[in-house]
Coordinates of C-alpha atoms in Angstrom, one line a residue:
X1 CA 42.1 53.0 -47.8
X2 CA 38.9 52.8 -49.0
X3 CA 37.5 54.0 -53.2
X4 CA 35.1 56.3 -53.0
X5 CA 33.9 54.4 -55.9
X6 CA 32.8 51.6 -54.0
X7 CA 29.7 51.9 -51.9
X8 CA 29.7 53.8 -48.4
X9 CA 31.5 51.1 -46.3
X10 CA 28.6 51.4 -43.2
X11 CA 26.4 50.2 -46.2
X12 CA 28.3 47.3 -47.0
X13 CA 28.4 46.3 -43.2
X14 CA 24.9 46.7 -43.3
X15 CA 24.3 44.3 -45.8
X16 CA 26.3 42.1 -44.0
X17 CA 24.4 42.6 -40.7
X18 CA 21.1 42.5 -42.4
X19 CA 21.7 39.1 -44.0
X20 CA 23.0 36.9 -41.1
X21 CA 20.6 34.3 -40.1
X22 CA 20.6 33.6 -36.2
X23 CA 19.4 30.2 -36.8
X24 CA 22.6 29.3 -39.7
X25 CA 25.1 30.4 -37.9
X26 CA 28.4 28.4 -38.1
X27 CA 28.8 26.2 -34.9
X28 CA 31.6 27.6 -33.6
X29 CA 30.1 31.0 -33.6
X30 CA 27.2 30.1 -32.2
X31 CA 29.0 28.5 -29.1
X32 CA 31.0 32.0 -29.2
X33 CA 28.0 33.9 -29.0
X34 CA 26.3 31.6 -26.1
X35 CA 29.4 31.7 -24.1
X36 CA 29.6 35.4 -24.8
X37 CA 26.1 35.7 -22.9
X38 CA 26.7 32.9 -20.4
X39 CA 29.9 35.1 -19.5
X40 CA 28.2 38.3 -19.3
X41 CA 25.3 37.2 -17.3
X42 CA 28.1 35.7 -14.5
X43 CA 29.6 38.9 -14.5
X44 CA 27.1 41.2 -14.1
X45 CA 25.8 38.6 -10.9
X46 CA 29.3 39.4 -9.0
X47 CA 29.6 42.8 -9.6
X48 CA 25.7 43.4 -8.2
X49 CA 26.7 44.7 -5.1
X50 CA 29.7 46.9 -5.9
X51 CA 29.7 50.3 -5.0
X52 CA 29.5 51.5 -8.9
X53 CA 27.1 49.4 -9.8
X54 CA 24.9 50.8 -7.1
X55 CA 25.8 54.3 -7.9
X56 CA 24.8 53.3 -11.7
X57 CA 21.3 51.9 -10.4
X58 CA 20.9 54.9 -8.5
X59 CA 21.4 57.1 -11.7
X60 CA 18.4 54.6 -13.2
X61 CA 15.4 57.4 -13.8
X62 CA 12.9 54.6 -15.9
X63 CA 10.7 52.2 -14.8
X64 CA 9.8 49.3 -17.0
X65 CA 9.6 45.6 -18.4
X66 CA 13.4 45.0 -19.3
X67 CA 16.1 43.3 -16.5
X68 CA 19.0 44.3 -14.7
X69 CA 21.2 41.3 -13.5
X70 CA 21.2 40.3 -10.5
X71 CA 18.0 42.9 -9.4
X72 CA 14.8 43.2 -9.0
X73 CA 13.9 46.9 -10.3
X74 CA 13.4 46.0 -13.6
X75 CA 13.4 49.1 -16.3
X76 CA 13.3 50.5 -19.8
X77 CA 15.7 49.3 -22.2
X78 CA 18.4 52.1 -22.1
X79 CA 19.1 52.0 -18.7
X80 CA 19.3 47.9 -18.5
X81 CA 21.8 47.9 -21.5
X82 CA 23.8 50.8 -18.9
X83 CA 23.6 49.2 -16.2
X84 CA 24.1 45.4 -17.6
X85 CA 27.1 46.6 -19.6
X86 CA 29.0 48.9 -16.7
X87 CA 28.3 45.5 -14.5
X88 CA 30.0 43.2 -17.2
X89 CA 33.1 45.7 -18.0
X90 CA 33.3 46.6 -14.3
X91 CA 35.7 44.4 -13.1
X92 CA 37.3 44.1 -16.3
X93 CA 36.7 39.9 -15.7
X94 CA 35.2 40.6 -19.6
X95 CA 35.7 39.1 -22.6
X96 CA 38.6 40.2 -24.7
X97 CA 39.9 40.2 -29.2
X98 CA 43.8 39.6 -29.9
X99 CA 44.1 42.3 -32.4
X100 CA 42.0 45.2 -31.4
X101 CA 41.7 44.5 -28.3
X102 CA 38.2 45.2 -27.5
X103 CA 35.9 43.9 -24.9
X104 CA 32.6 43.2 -27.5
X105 CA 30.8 41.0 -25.1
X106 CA 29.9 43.8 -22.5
X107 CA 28.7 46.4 -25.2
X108 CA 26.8 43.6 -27.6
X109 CA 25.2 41.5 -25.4
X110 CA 23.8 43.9 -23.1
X111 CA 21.9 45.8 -25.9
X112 CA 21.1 42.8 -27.4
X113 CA 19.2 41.5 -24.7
X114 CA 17.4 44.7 -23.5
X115 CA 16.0 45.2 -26.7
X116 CA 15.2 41.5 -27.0
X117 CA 13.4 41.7 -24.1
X118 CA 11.8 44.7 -24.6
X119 CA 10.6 43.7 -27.9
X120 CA 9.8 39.9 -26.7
X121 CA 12.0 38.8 -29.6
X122 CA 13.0 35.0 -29.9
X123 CA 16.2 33.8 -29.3
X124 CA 17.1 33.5 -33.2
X125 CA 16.6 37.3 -33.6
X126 CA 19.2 37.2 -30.3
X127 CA 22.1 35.5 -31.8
X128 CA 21.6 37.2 -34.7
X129 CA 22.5 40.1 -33.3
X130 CA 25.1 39.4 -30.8
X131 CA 26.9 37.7 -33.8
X132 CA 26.8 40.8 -35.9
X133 CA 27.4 43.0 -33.1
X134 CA 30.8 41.0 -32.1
X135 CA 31.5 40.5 -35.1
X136 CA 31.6 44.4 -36.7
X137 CA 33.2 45.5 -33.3
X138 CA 36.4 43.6 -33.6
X139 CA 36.8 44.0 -37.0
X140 CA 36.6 47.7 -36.7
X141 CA 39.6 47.6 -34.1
X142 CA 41.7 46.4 -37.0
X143 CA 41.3 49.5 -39.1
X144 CA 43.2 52.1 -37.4
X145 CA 45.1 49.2 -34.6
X146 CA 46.7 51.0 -31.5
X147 CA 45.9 54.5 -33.0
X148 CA 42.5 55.1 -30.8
X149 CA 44.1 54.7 -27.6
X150 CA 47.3 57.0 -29.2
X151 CA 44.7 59.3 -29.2
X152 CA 43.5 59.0 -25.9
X153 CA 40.3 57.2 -26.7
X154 CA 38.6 53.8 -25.5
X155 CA 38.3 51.5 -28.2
X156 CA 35.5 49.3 -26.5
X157 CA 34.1 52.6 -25.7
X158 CA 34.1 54.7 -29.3
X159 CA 33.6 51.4 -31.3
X160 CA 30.9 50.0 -29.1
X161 CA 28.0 52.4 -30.1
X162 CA 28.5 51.8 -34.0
X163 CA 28.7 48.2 -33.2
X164 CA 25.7 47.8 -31.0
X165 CA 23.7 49.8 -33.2
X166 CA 24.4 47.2 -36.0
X167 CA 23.8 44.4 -33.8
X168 CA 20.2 45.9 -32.4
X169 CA 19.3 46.5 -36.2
X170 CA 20.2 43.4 -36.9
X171 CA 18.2 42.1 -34.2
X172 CA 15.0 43.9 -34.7
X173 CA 15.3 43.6 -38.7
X174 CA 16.2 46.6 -40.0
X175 CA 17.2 46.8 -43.7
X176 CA 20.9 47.4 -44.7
X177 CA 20.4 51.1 -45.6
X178 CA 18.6 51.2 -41.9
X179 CA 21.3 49.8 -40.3
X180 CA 24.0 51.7 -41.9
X181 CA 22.1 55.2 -40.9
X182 CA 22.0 53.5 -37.5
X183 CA 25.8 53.5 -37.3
X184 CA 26.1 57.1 -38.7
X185 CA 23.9 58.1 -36.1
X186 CA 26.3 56.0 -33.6
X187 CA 29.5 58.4 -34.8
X188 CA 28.1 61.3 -32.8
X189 CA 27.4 59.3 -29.6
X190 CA 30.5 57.7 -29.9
X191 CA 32.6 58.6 -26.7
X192 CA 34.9 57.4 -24.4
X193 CA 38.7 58.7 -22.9
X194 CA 41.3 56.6 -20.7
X195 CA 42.3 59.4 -18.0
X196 CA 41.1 57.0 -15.6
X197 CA 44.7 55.7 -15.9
X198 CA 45.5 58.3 -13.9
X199 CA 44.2 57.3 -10.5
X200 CA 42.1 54.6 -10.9
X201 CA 38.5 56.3 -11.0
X202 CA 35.2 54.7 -12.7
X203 CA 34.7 56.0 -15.8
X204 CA 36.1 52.9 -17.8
X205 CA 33.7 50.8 -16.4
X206 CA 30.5 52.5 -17.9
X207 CA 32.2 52.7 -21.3
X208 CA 30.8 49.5 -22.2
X209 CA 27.2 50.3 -20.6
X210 CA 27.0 53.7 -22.3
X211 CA 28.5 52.6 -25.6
X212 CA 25.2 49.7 -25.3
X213 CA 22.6 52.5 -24.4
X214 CA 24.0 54.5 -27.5
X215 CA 23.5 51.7 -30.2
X216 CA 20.4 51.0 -29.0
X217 CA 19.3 54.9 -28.9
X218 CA 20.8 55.1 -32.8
X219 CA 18.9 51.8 -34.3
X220 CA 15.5 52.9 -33.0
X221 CA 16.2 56.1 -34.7
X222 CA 17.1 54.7 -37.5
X223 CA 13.9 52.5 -37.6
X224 CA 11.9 56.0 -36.9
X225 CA 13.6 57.4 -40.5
X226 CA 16.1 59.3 -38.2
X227 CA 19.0 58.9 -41.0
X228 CA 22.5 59.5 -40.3
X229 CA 25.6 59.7 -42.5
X230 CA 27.0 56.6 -45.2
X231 CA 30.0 57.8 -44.5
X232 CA 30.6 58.0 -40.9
X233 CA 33.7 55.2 -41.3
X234 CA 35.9 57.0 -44.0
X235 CA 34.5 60.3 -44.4
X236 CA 36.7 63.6 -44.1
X237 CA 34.9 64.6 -41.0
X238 CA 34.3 60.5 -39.5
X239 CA 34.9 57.7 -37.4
X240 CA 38.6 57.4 -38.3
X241 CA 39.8 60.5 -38.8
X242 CA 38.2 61.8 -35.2
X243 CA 39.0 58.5 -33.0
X244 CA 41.9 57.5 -34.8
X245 CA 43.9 60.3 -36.6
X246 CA 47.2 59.2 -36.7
X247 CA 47.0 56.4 -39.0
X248 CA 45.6 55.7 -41.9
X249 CA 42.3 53.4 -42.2
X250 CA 42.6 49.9 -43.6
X251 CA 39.2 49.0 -44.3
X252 CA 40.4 44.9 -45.8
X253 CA 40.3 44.2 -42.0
X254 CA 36.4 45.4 -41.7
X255 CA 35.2 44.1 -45.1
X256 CA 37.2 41.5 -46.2
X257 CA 35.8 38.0 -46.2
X258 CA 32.6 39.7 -43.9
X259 CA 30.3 37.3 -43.3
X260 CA 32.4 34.2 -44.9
X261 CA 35.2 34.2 -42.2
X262 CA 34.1 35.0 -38.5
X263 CA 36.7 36.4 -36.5
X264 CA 34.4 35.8 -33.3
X265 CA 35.4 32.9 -33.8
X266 CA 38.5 33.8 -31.8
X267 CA 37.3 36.1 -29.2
X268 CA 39.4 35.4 -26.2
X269 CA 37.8 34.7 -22.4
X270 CA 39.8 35.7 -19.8
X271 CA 41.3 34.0 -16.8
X272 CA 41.8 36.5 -14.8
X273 CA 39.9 40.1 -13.4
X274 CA 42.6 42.5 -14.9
X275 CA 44.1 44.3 -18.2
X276 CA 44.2 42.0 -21.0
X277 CA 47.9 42.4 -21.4
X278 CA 48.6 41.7 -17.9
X279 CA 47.2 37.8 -18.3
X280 CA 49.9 36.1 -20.0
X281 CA 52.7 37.6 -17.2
X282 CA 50.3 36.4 -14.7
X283 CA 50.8 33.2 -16.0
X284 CA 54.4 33.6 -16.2
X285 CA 54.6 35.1 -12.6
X286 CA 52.0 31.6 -11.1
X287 CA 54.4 29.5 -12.8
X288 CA 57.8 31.0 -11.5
X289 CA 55.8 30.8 -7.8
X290 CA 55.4 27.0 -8.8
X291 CA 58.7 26.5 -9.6
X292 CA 59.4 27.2 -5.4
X293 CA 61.2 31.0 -6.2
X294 CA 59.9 33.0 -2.9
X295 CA 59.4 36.3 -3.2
X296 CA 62.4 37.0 -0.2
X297 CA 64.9 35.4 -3.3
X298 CA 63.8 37.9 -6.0
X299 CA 66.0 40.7 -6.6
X300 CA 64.5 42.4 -10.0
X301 CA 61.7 41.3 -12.7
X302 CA 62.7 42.8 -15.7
X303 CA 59.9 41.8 -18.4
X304 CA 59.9 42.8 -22.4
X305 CA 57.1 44.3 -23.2
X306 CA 55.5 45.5 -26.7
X307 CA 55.5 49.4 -27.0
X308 CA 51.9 49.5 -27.3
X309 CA 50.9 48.6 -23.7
X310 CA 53.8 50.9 -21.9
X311 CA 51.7 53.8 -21.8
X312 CA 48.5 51.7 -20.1
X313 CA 50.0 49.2 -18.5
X314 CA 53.6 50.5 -17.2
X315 CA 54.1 53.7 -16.8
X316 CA 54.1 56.0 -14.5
X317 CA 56.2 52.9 -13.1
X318 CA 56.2 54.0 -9.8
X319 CA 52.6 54.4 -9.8
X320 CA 52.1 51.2 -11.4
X321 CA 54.1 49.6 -8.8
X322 CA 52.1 51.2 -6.1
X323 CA 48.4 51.6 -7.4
X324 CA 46.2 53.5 -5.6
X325 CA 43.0 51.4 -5.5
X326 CA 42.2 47.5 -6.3
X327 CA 40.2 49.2 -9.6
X328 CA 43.9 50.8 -10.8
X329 CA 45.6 47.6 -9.7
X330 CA 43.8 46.1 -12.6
X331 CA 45.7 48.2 -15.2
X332 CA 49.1 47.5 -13.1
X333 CA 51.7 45.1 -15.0
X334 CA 53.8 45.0 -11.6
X335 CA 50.8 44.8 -9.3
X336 CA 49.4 41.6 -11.4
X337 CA 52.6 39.8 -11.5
X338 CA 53.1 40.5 -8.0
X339 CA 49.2 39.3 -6.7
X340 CA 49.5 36.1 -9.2
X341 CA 53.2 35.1 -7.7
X342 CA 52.0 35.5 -3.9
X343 CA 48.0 34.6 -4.5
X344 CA 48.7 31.9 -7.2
X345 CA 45.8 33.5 -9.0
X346 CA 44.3 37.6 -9.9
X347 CA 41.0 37.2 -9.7
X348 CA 38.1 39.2 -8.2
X349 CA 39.9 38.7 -4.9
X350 CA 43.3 40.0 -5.7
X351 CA 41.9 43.4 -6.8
X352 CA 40.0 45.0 -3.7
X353 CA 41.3 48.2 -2.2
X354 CA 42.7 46.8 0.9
X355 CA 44.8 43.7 -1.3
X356 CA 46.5 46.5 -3.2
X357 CA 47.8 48.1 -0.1
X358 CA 49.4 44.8 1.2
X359 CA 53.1 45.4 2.3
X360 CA 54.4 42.4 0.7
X361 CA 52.8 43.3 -2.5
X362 CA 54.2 46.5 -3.0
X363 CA 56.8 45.1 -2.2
X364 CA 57.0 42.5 -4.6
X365 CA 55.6 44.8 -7.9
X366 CA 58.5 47.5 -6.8
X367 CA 60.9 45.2 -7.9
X368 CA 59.2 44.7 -11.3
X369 CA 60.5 47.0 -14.3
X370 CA 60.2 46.8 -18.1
X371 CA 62.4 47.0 -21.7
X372 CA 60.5 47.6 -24.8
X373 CA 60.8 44.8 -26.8
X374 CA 60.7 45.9 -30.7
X375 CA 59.6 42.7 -32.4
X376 CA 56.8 42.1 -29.6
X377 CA 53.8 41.3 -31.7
X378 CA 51.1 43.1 -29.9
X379 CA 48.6 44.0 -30.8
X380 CA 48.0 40.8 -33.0
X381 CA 49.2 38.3 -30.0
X382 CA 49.4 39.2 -26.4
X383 CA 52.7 37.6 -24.9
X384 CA 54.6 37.5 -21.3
X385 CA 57.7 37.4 -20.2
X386 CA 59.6 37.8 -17.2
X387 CA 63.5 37.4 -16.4
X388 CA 64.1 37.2 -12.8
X389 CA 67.0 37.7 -10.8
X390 CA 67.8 35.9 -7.8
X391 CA 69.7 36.8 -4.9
X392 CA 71.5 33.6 -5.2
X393 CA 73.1 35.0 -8.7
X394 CA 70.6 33.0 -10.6
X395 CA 68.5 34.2 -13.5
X396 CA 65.3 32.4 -14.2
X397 CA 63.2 33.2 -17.5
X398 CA 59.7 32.5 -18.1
X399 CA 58.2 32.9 -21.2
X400 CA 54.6 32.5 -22.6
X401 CA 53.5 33.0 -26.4
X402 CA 50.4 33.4 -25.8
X403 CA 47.4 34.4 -23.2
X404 CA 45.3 31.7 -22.1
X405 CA 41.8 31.7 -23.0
X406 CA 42.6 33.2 -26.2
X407 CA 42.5 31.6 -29.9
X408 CA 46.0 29.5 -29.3
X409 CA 44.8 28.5 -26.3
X410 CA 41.2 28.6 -25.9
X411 CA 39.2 28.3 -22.0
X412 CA 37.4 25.3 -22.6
X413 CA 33.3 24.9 -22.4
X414 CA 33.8 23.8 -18.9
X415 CA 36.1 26.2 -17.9
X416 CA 33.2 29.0 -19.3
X417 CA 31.0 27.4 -17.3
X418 CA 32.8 27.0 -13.9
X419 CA 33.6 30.9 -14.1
X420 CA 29.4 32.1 -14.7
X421 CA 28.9 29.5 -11.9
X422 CA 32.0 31.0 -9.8
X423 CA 30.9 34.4 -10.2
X424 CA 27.5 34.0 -9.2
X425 CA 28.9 32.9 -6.3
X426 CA 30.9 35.5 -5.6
X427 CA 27.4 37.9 -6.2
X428 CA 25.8 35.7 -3.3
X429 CA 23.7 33.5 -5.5
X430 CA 22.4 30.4 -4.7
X431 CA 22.8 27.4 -6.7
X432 CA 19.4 27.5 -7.6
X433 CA 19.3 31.1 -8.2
X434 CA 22.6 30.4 -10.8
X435 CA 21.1 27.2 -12.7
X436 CA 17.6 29.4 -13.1
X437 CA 20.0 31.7 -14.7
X438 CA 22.3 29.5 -16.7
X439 CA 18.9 27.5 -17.8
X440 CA 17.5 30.8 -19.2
X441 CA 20.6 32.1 -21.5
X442 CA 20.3 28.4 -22.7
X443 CA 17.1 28.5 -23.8
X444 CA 18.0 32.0 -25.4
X445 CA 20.5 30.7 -27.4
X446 CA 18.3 27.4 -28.3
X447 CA 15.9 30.2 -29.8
X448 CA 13.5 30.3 -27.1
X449 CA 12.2 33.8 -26.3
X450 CA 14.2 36.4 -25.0
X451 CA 13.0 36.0 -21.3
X452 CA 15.3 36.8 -18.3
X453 CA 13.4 37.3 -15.7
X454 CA 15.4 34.6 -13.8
X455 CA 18.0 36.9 -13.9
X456 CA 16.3 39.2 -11.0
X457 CA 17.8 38.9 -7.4

């Protein structure tokens, strides 16, 4: 709950925003922040030549001075942030927060740089903002937890806008009362549904593009004296009560110890190219492969899942078990245990078109089912399990507490690394072509200006 005698809580995140020194930041958020960018910029490499990232570039009306990754049209700021965010979300290879979960990276950094670039800002004013931006997008998914997508919204998508906006005013120095018009402005751009559940189709993937293209459209109004409403978080008519109506908002988990404890601090990086929730049974289903169980032995997967994810992740079950695409093969439980137990990994590879329709597969993910499991801690932790039963009469368990790559067990710098350079790959870079780029976000986050024009093809 929030007292109304307190002041509007955008304006308190806006002091908050409007304060943070990108030069001071604490070291592990800075590394955060870098990686975040170093992430991105790998992702948005492989995805290049996708089919919806070249239906997004052909939706590109601007010419102008601001990059696209991994091309060499270069144009106006809105349309880089779209097309550099639908390229990072696309493959849904983005960064992730235990909790919310949102993916802050793909909305944050893409309107960060574009109006860094845009505005030839250095690389303080850069961090500044991805930090704030980050760092106001997955606190908000703690207000109102699991209630957005109970209402049939995209978190990343609804919360990206009011985020980005605060991280682009934080970037180009708007004031507090600037910034927090910026995110009232946000509310009414805010948008962002999950039918794509249904058969795989695009529309998640530009959530994070369009949610960039909107914070950037609401700070520059807001630094024009465009002015929209305090109140947009806990209003009668706002955020909340629209994108998250069944629960009540908790606003501790926005402003409570903001800008004295950073929760990017645990923003997770994930192994693999699918659903969040889907990593740790990956895991589980890799090291039950390892263990020499063949697929021939298994009888039945039955995994315990939290309630949260069924609706996502699980069901229809017999859809899930036989996705329709490689894009709805990402939000498939059975189809990612199945892939990881057979492939020994679910990365970009695992999730084309023709991979889902594998025999052996479908097979495999038609033998996986669920139970709800009522003391599952999701949303706070993201766990896997699977209990297996072997023709043999056996029954095997595999368990894992946590996902990899997340704040109990953290991707190393390396590993960061060897997944920008990986992807690039995968986008037909050349080495040279991926140090040019890695050298650039380095210099970015050193404070160097905001210069990417290594990033072109």
């Amino acid at each position: 709950m929030h007292d109304a005698k307190q002041k509007p809580v955008a304006l308190q995140v806006g002091a908050f925003a409007a304060a943070v020194s990108g030069a001071a930041l604490p070291a592990a958020t800075r590394d955060v922040c870098r990686n975040l960018m170093i992430d991105v910029a790998g992702l948005c490499v492989a995805a290049r030549q996708t089919d919806y990232v070249q239906a997004t570039l052909a939706s590109v009306l601007s010419d102008g001075g601001v990059t696209a990754i991994g091309h060499k049209r270069r144009m106006n700021a809105y349309d880089a942030a779209f097309v550099n965010g639908t390229a990072a979300h696309g493959e849904d290879f983005d960064d992730t927060f235990e909790g919310g979960p949102v993916h802050a990276g793909a909305v944050i950094v893409p309107a960060v740089l574009a109006i860094a670039e845009h505005r030839g800002l250095d690389g303080h004013a850069v961090m500044k903002g991805v930090a704030v931006g980050v760092e106001i997008m997955c606190r908000m998914s703690l207000v109102t937890p699991q209630a957005m997508h109970k209402a049939c919204f995209h978190p990343t998508a609804v919360i990206g806008g009011l985020a980005a906006s605060a991280a682009v005013g934080a970037a180009i120095g708007l004031n507090a009362n600037a910034i927090a018009r910026a995110m009232g402005t946000a509310g009414s751009l805010a948008s962002g549904i999950i039918e794509y559940l249904a058969d795989g189709s695009w529309t998640k993937r530009m959530h994070a593009g369009a949610a960039a293209q909107a914070g950037i459209r609401a700070a520059l109004l807001a630094e024009a004296d465009f002015f929209g409403p305090l109140t947009v978080l806990e209003g009668h008519h706002g955020f909340y009560r629209a994108f998250g109506p069944s629960k009540t908002p908790d606003f501790s988990h926005l402003l409570d110890g903001l800008g004295q404890r950073w929760v990017t601090d645990t923003v997770a990086f994930k192994p693999y190219a699918c659903g969040t929730m889907t990593q740790p049974y990956v895991d589980c289903a890799i090291e039950l492969a390892r263990d020499g169980v063949r697929a021939d032995d298994i009888v039945t997967i039955v995994c315990e899942v939290g309630e949260g994810t069924v609706h996502r992740l699980w069901e229809p079950l017999a859809l899930k078990q036989n996705p329709p695409n490689g894009y709805a093969g990402k939000f498939s439980t059975p189809y990612c245990i199945a892939v990881g137990f057979l492939d020994g990994d679910a990365g970009l590879g695992q999730f084309t078109d023709a991979r889902t329709q594998d025999a052996q597969a479908r097979a495999l993910a038609g033998k996986v089912s669920f139970v709800i499991d009522p003391a599952n801690p999701y949303p706070n932790q993201f766990t896997g399990h699977l209990r297996v039963a072997l023709k043999d009469g056996r029954v095997i368990e595999k368990r894992r507490a946590n996902m990899r790559g997340g704040a109990h067990d953290p991707l190393s710098q390396a590993d960061i690394v060897a997944k920008f350079r990986a992807n690039a790959r995968f986008g037909g870079w050349s080495e040279t072509q991926t140090k040019a780029l890695e050298d650039a976000i380095t210099a970015i986050a050193n404070g160097g200006r905001a210069d990417l024009s290594a990033a072109g093809a």
